[in-house]
Short mmCIF file of C-alpha atoms in Angstrom, two decimals:
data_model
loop_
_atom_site.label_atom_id
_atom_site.label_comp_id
_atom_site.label_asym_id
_atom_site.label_seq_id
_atom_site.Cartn_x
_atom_site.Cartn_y
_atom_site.Cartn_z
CA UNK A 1 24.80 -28.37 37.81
CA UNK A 2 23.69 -25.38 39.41
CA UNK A 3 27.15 -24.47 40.19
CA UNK A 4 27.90 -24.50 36.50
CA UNK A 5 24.51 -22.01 35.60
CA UNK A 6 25.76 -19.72 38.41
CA UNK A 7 30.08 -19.49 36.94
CA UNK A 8 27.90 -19.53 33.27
CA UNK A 9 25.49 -16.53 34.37
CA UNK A 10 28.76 -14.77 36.24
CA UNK A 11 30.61 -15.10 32.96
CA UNK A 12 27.80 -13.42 30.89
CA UNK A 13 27.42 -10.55 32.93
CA UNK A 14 30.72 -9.72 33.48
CA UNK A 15 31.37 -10.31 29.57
CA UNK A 16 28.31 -7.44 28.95
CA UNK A 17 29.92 -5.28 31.79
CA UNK A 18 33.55 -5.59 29.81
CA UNK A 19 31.59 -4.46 26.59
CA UNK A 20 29.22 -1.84 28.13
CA UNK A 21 32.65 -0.23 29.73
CA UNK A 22 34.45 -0.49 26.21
CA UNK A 23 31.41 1.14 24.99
CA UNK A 24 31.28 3.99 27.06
CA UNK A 25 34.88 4.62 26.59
CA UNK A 26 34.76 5.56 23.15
CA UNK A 27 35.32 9.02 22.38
CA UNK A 28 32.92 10.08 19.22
CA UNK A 29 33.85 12.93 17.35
CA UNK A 30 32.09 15.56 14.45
CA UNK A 31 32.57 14.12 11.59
CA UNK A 32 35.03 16.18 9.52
CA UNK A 33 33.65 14.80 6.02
CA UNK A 34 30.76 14.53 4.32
CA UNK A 35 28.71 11.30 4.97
CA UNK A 36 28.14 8.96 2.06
CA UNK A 37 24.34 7.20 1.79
CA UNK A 38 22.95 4.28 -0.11
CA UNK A 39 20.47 6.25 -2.39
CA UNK A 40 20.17 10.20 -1.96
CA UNK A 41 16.71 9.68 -3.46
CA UNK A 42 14.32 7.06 -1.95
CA UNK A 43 11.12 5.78 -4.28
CA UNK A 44 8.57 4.21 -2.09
CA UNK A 45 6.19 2.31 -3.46
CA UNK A 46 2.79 3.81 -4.70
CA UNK A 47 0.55 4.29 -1.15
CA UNK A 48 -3.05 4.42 -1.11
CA UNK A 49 -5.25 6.66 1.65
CA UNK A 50 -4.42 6.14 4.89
CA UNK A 51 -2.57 2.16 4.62
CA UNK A 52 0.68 1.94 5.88
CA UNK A 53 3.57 1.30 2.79
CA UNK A 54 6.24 -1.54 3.38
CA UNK A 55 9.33 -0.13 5.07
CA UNK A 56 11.98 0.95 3.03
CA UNK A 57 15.90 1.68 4.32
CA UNK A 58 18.58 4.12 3.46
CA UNK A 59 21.82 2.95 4.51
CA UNK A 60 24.29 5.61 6.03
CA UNK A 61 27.82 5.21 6.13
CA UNK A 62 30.90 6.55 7.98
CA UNK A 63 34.26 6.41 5.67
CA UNK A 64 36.54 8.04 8.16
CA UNK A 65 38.82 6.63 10.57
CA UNK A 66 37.25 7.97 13.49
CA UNK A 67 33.95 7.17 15.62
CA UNK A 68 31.71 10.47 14.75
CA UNK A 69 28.41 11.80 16.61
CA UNK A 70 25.97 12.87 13.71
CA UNK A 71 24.60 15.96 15.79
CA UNK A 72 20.93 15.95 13.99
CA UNK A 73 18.55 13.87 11.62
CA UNK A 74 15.14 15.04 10.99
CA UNK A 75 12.25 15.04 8.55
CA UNK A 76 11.94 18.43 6.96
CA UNK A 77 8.31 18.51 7.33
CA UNK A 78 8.58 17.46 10.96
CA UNK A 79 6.04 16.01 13.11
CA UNK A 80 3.27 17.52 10.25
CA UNK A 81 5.51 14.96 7.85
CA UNK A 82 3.12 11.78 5.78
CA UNK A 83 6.52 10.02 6.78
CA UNK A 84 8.27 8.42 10.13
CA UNK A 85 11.25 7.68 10.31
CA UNK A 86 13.16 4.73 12.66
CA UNK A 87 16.87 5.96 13.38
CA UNK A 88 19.11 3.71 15.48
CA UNK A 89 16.16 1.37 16.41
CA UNK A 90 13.99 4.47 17.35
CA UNK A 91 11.29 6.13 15.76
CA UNK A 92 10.62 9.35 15.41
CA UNK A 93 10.74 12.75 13.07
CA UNK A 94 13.82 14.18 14.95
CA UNK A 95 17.04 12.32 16.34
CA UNK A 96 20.06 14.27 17.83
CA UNK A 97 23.39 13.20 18.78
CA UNK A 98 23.60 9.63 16.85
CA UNK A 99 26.51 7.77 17.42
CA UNK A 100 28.34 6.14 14.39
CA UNK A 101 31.63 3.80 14.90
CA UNK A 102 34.31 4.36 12.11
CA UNK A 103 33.86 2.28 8.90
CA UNK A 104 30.41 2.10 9.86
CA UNK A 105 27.48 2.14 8.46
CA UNK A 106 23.78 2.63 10.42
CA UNK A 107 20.08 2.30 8.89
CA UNK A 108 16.60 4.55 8.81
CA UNK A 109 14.09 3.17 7.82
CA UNK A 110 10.96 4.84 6.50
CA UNK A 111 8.09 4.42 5.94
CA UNK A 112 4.31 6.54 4.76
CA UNK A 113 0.64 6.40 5.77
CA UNK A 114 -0.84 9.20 3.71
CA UNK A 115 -3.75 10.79 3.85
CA UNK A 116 -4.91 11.18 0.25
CA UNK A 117 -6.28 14.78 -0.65
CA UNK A 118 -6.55 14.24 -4.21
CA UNK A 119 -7.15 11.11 -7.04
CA UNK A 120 -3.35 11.14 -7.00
CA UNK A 121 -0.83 13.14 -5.74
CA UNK A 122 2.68 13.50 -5.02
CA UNK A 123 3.88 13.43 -1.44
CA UNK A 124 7.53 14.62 -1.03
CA UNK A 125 9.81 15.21 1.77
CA UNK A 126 13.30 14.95 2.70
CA UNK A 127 15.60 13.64 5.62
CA UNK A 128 17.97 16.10 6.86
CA UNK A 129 21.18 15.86 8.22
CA UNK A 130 23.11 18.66 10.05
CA UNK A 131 27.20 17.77 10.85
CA UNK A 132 29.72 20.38 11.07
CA UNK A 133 30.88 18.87 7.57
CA UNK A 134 27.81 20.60 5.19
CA UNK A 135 24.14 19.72 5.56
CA UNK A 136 22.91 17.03 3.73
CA UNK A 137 19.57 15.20 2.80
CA UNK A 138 18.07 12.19 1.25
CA UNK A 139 14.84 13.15 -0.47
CA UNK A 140 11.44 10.87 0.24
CA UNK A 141 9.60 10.33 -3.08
CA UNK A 142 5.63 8.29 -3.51
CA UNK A 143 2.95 8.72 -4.87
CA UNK A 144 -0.74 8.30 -2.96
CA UNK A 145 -3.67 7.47 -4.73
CA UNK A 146 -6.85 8.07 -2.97
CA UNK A 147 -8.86 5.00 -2.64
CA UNK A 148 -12.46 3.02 -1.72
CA UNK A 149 -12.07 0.14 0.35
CA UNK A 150 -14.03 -3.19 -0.29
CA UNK A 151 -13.79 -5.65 2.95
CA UNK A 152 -15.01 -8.84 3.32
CA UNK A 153 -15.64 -9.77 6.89
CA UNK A 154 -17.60 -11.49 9.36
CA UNK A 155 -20.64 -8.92 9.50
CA UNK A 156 -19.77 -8.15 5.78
CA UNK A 157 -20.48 -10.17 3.31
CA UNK A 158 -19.00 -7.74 0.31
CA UNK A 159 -21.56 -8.11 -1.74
CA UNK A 160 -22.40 -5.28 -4.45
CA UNK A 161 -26.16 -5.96 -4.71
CA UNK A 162 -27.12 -3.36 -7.15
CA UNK A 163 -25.95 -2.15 -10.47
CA UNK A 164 -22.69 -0.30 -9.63
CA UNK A 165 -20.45 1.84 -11.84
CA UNK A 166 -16.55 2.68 -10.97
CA UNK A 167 -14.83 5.30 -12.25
CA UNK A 168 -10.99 6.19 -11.96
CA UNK A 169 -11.27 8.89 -8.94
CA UNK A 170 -10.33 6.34 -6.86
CA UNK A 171 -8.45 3.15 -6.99
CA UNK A 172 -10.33 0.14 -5.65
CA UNK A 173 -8.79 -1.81 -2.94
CA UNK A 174 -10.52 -5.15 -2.28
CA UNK A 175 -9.77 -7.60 1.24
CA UNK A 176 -11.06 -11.23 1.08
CA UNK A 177 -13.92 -11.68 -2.17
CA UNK A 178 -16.00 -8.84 -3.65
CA UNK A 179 -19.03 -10.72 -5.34
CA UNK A 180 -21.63 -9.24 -8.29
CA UNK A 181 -25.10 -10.43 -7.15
CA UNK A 182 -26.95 -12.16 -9.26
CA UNK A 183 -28.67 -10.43 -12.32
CA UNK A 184 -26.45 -7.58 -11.89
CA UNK A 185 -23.74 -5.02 -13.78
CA UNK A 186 -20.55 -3.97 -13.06
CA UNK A 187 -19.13 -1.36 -15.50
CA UNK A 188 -15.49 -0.62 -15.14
CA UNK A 189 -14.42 3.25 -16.47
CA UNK A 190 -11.08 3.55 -18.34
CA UNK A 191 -8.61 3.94 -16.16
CA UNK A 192 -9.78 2.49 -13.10
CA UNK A 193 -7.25 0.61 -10.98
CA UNK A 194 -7.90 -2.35 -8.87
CA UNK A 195 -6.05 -3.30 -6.25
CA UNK A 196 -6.47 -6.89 -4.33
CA UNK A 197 -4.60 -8.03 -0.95
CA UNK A 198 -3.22 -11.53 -0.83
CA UNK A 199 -5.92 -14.19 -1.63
CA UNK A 200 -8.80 -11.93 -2.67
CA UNK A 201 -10.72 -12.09 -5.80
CA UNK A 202 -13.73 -10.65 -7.44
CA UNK A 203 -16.59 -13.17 -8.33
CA UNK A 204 -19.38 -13.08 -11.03
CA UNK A 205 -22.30 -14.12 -9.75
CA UNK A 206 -24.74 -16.20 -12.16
CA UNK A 207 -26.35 -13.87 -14.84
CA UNK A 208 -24.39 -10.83 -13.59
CA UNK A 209 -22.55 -8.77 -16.06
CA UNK A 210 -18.76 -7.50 -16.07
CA UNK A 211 -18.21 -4.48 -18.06
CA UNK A 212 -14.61 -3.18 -18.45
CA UNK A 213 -14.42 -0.87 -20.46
CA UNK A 214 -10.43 0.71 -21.07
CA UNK A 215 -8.61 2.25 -23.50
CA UNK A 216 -5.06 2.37 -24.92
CA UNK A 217 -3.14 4.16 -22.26
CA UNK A 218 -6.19 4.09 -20.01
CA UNK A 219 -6.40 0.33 -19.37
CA UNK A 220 -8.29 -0.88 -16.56
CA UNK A 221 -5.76 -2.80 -14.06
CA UNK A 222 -6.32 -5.56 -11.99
CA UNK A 223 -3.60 -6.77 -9.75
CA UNK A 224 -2.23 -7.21 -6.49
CA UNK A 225 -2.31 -4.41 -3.83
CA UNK A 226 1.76 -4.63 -3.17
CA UNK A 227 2.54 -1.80 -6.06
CA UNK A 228 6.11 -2.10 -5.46
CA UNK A 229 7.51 -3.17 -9.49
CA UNK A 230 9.51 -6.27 -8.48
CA UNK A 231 6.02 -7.71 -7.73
CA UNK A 232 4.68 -7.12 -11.29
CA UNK A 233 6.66 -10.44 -12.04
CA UNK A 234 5.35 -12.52 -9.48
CA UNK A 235 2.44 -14.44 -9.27
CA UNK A 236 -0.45 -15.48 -6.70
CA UNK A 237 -0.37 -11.81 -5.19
CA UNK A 238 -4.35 -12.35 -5.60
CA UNK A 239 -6.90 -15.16 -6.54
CA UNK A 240 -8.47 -13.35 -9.92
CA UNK A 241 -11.68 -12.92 -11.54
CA UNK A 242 -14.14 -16.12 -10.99
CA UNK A 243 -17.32 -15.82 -13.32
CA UNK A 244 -20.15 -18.04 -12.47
CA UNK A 245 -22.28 -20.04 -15.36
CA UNK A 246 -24.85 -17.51 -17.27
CA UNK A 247 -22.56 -14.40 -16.73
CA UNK A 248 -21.13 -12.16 -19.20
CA UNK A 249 -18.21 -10.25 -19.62
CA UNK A 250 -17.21 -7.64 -21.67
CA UNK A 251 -13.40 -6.48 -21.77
CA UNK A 252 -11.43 -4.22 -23.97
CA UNK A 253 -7.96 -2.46 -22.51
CA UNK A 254 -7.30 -4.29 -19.14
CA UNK A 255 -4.44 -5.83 -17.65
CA UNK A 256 -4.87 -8.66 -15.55
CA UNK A 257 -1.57 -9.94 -13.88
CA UNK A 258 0.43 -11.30 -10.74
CA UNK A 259 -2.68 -14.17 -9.70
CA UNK A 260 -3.22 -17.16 -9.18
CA UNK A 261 -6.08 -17.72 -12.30
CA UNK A 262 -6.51 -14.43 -13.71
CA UNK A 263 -9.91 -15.02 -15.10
CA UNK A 264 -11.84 -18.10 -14.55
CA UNK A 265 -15.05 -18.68 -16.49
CA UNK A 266 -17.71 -21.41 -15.87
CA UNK A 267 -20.20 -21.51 -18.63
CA UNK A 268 -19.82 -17.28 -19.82
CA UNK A 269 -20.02 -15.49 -22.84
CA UNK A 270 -17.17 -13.54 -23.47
CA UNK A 271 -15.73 -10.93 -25.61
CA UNK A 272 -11.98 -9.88 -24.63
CA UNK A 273 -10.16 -7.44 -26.97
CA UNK A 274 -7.30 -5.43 -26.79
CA UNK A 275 -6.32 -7.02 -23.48
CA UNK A 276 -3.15 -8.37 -22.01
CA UNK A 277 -2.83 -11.19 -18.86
CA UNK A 278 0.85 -12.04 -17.51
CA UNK A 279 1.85 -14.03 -14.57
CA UNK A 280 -0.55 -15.97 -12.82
CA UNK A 281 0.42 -19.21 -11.42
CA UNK A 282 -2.38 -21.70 -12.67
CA UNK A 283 -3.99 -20.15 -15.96
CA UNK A 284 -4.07 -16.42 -17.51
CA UNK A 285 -7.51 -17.49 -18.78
CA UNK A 286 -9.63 -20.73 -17.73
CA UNK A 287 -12.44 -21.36 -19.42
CA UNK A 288 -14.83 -23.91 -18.50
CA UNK A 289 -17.54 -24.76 -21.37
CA UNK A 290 -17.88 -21.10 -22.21
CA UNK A 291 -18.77 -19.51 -25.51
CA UNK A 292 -15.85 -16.67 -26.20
CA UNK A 293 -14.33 -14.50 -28.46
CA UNK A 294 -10.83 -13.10 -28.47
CA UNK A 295 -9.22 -10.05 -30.29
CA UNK A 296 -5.94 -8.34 -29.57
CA UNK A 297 -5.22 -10.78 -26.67
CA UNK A 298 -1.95 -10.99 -25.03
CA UNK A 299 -0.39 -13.52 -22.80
CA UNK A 300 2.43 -14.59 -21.29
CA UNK A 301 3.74 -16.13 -18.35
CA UNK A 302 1.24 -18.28 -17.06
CA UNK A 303 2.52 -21.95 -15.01
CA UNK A 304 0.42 -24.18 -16.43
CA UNK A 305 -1.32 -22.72 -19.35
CA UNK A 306 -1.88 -18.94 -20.91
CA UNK A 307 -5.48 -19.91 -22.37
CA UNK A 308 -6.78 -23.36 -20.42
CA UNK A 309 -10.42 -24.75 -22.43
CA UNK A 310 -12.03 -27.56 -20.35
CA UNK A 311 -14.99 -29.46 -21.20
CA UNK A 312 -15.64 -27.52 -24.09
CA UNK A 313 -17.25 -24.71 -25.32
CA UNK A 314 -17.01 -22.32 -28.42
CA UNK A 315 -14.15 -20.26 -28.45
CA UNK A 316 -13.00 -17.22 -31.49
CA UNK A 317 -9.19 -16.45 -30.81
CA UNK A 318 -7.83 -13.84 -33.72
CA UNK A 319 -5.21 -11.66 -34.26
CA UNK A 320 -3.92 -12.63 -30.53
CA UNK A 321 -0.62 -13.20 -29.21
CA UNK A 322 0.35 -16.47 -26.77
CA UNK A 323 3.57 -16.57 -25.64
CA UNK A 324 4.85 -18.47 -22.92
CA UNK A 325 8.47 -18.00 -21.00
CA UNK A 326 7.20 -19.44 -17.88
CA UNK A 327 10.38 -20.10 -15.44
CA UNK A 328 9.53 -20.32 -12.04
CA UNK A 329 8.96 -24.06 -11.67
CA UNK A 330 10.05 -25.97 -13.84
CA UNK A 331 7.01 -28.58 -13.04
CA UNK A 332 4.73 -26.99 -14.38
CA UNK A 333 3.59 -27.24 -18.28
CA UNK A 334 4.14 -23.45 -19.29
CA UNK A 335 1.56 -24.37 -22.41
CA UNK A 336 0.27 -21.70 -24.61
CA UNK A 337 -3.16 -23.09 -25.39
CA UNK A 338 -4.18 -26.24 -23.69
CA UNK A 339 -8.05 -27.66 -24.48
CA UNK A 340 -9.72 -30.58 -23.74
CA UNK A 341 -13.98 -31.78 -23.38
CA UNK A 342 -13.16 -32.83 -19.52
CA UNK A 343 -13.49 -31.30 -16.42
CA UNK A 344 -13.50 -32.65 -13.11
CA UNK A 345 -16.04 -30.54 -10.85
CA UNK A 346 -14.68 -32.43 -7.69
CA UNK A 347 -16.87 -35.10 -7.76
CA UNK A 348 -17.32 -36.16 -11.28
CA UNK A 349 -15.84 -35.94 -14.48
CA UNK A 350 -17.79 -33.46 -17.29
CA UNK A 351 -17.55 -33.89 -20.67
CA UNK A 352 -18.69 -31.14 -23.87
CA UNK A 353 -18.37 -30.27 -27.34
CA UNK A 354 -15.24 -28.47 -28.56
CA UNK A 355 -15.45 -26.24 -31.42
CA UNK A 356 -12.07 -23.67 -31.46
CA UNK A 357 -10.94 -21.17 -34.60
CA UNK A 358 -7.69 -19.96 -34.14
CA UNK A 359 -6.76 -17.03 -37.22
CA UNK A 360 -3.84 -14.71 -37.77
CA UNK A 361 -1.98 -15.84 -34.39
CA UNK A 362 1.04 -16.66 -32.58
CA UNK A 363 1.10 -19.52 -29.90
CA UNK A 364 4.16 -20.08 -28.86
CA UNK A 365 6.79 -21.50 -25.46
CA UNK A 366 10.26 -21.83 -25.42
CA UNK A 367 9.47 -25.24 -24.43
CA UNK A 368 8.75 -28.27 -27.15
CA UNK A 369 5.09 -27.79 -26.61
CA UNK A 370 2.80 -24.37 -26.93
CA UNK A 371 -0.55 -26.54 -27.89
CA UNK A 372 -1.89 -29.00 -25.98
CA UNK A 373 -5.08 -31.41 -27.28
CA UNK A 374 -6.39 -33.75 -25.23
CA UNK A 375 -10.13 -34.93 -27.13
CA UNK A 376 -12.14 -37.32 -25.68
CA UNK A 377 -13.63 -39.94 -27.03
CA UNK A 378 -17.15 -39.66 -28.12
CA UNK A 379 -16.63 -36.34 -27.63
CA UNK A 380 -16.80 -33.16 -30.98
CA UNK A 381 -13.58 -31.51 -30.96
CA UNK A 382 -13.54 -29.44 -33.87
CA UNK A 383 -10.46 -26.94 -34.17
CA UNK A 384 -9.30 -24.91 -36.72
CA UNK A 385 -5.76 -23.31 -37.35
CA UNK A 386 -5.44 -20.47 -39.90
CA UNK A 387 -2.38 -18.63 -40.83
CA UNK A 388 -0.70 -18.69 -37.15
CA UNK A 389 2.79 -19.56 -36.39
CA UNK A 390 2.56 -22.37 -33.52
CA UNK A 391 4.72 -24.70 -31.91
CA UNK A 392 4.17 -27.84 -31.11
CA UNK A 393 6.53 -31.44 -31.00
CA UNK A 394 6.83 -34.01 -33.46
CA UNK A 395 4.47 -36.43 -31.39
CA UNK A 396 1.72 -33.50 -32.34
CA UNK A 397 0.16 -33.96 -35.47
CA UNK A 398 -2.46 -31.00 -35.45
CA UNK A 399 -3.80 -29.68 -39.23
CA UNK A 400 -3.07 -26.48 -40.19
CA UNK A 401 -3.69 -24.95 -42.88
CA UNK A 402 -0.74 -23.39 -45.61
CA UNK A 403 -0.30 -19.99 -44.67
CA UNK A 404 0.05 -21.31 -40.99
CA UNK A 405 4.05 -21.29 -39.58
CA UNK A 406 5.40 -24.24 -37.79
CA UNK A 407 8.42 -24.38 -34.74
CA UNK A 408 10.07 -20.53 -36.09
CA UNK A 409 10.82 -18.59 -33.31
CA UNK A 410 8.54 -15.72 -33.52
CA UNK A 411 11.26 -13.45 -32.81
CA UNK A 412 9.59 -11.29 -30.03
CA UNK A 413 11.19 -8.04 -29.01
CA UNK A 414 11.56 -8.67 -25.71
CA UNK A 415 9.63 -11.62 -24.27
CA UNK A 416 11.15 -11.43 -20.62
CA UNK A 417 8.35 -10.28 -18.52
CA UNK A 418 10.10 -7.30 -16.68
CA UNK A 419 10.52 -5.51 -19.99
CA UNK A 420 7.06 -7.72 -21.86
CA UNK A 421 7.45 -5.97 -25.32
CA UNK A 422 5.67 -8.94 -27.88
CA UNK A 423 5.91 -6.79 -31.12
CA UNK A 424 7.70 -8.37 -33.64
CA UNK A 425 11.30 -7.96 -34.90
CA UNK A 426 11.42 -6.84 -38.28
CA UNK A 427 12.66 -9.88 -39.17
CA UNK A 428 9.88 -12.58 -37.66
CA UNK A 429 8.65 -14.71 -39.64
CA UNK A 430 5.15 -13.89 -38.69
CA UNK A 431 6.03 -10.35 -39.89
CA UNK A 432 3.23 -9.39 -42.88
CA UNK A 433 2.13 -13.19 -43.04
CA UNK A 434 -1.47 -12.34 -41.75
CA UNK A 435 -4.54 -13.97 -43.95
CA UNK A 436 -5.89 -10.01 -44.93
CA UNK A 437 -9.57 -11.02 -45.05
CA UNK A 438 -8.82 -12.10 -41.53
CA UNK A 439 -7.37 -9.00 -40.54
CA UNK A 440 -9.83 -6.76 -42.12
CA UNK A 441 -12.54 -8.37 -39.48
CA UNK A 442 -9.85 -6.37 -36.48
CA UNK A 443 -8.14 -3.59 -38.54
CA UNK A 444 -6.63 -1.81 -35.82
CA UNK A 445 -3.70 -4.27 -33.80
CA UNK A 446 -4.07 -3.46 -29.55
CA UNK A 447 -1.79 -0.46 -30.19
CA UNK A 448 -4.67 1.09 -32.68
CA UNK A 449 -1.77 0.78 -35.96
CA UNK A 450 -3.52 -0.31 -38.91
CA UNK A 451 -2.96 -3.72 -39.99
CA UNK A 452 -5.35 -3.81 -43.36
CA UNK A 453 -1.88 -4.02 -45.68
CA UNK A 454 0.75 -6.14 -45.32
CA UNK A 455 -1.19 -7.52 -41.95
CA UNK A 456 1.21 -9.48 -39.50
CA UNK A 457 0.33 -12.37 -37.21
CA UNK A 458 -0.53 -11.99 -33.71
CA UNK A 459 -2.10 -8.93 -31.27
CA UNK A 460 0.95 -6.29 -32.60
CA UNK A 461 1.14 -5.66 -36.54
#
């Protein structure tokens, strides 16, 4: 046996002396054409102040028939650059000589910590390459939003124990739970962006208040803290918004996507307008025996449910907009609207009274089923449907009243989440079927258009 290990180990180091030799032979000449790259422009990801972006590659490639030295790549801004760059496994600002066989190809990889010198700026720079064929360059693109750090640790707590008021100077960038003490108020400035890492949240605590207040174009954003855009159509990049019984919240232009719940309310009174949630795993909204009203609310893409009512509660949805094209496991429900009086705490079931008034709305899957009842018995559950298209299957037999629309495809815009445009087509059938008395309670649809003539179902007129 140990015969064989020593003719094995022979073998491999005369095998790597063969191939060192053959490497060392090869003669590597300037190139006498251009080089041809992957991207001459590379758009990293939106950086905040001073955290490290994902890495990010440029491929280079050599189309001659001949083994070439590349005599220089650099960073234009040198050592003084907010970028490094890794060139033939090695990192650096400035590389010289780089071999590069023929009908090859190599990698650099890049990558930015910024410092941050204003709200948000542009940082710029470009990777040069020098060959007796013509310089070239591939030009470094991000932007870097200053930013306030919230970290939960082991000495930290992350508590805000004191009224507190963000504005949009700085995004907010949140590690592990943030948590509203008791009795206390958050207000949220238009505009304000934040940012949570992989399974952090932001919890209510009892009797605190939430206040976000956006606008239309200056929403307030929460979402996960990887800004790159394939991950604004994934979900569980964060936990979401937990609100503890006796808080409030206020909301009017936010975005809440890519969690796992995006808000989750326990006994709150809520008023959410002009507001859109897409792509959280579990529920866009849970609502757990809460009293709240919805206006201009928008949802979509949400694994089990968009809007999830357990154990009962009060709830006002109007002129609000629940799609569902939920498609990344097929397991799960993908409901629109799903209520019941029952919730299991963990240790026991919990039962309340239902009363929910659906007006001038869309609820709607591609699936057989966008509403859900499951009433208990002994239970009130008290629902209303009033001029709303809604789908539902034939084992459903929910009232409704005339003007309400039954199993038409809405006819959405574009309902695929990359592209989430839930206007109507001018052909919907929900198009100028609103209830106007309804509709002059929310005159304005989440885009501010009028809808007091002619008003249309749903959040878009």
């Amino acid at each position: 046996m140990n015969k064989f290990k020593l003719i094995l180990a022979f073998g491999f180091w005369t095998l790597l002396t063969v191939i060192s030799c053959n490497r060392d032979d090869i003669n590597f000449e300037s190139p006498s054409q251009l080089l041809r790259f992957s991207e001459d422009t590379l758009f990293l990801d939106t950086v905040y102040n001073q955290v490290r972006s994902e890495t990010y590659a440029v491929k280079i490639y050599n189309n001659e028939d001949k083994d070439v030295m590349i005599p220089k790549i650099s960073l234009e801004n040198g050592a003084g650059s907010l970028y490094r760059i890794n060139v033939d496994g090695k990192a650096g600002t400035d590389f010289t000589n780089i071999p590069l066989r023929k009908k090859d190809s190599l990698y650099i990889f890049v990558e930015i910590a910024p410092i941050a010198n204003a709200p948000e700026a542009i940082a710029e720079d470009r990777i040069n390459l020098q060959t007796p064929a013509g310089n070239q360059h591939v030009t470094l693109f991000s932007v870097v939003q200053d930013a306030e750090f919230y970290i939960e640790s082991k000495t930290n707590p992350n508590v805000l124990s004191s009224n507190t008021n963000w504005t949009n100077d700085k995004a907010k960038i949140i590690f592990g739970d943030l948590t509203l003490a008791d009795g206390t108020t958050l207000n949220i400035q238009k505009g304000t962006k934040i940012y949570f890492h992989k399974n952090s949240g932001l919890k209510i605590s009892k009797n605190a208040k939430l206040n976000v207040n956006g606008d239309l174009g200056e929403e307030v954003i929460f979402r996960g803290d990887r800004n790159d855009t394939r991950y604004d159509t994934i979900p569980k990049n964060w936990q979401g918004i937990s609100m503890d019984p006796n808080s409030t919240l206020i909301m009017n232009y936010a975005k809440v996507f890519g969690g796992t719940v995006g808000l989750a309310m326990n006994q709150t009174t809520a008023t959410i307008e002009n507001s859109i949630f897409h792509t959280h795993q579990e529920f866009g909204i849970l609502a757990i025996n809460s009293n709240v009203t919805a206006k201009n609310l928008v949802m979509n893409n949400c694994g089990e449910a968009d809007f999830g009512i357990f154990k009962g509660g009060t709830y006002n949805i109007t002129h609000s907009t629940l799609a569902n094209y939920w498609n990344l496991n097929s397991a799960m429900a993908g409901l629109g609207l799903y209520a019941t009086n029952e919730y299991n705490n963990g240790t026991s079931i919990e039962q309340g009274a239902l009363t929910l008034n659906i007006k001038n709305s869309i609820i709607y899957t591609d699936n057989d089923n966008a509403v859900l009842f499951k009433p208990t018995a002994g239970q009130t559950f008290n629902y209303s449907f009033q001029t709303s298209l809604l789908k539902y299957g034939s084992t459903a037999n929910y009232n409704v009243d005339a003007g309400s629309i039954k199993n038409q495809d809405p006819k959405f815009q574009n309902y695929f989440t990359q592209k989430m445009n839930l206007r109507l087509k001018d052909d919907s059938p929900a198009k100028g079927k609103g209830n106007a008395a309804v509709a002059a309670t929310v005159p304005l649809d989440i885009v501010k258009v009028s809808r007091t003539v002619n008003p249309s179902m749903g959040a878009y007129q």
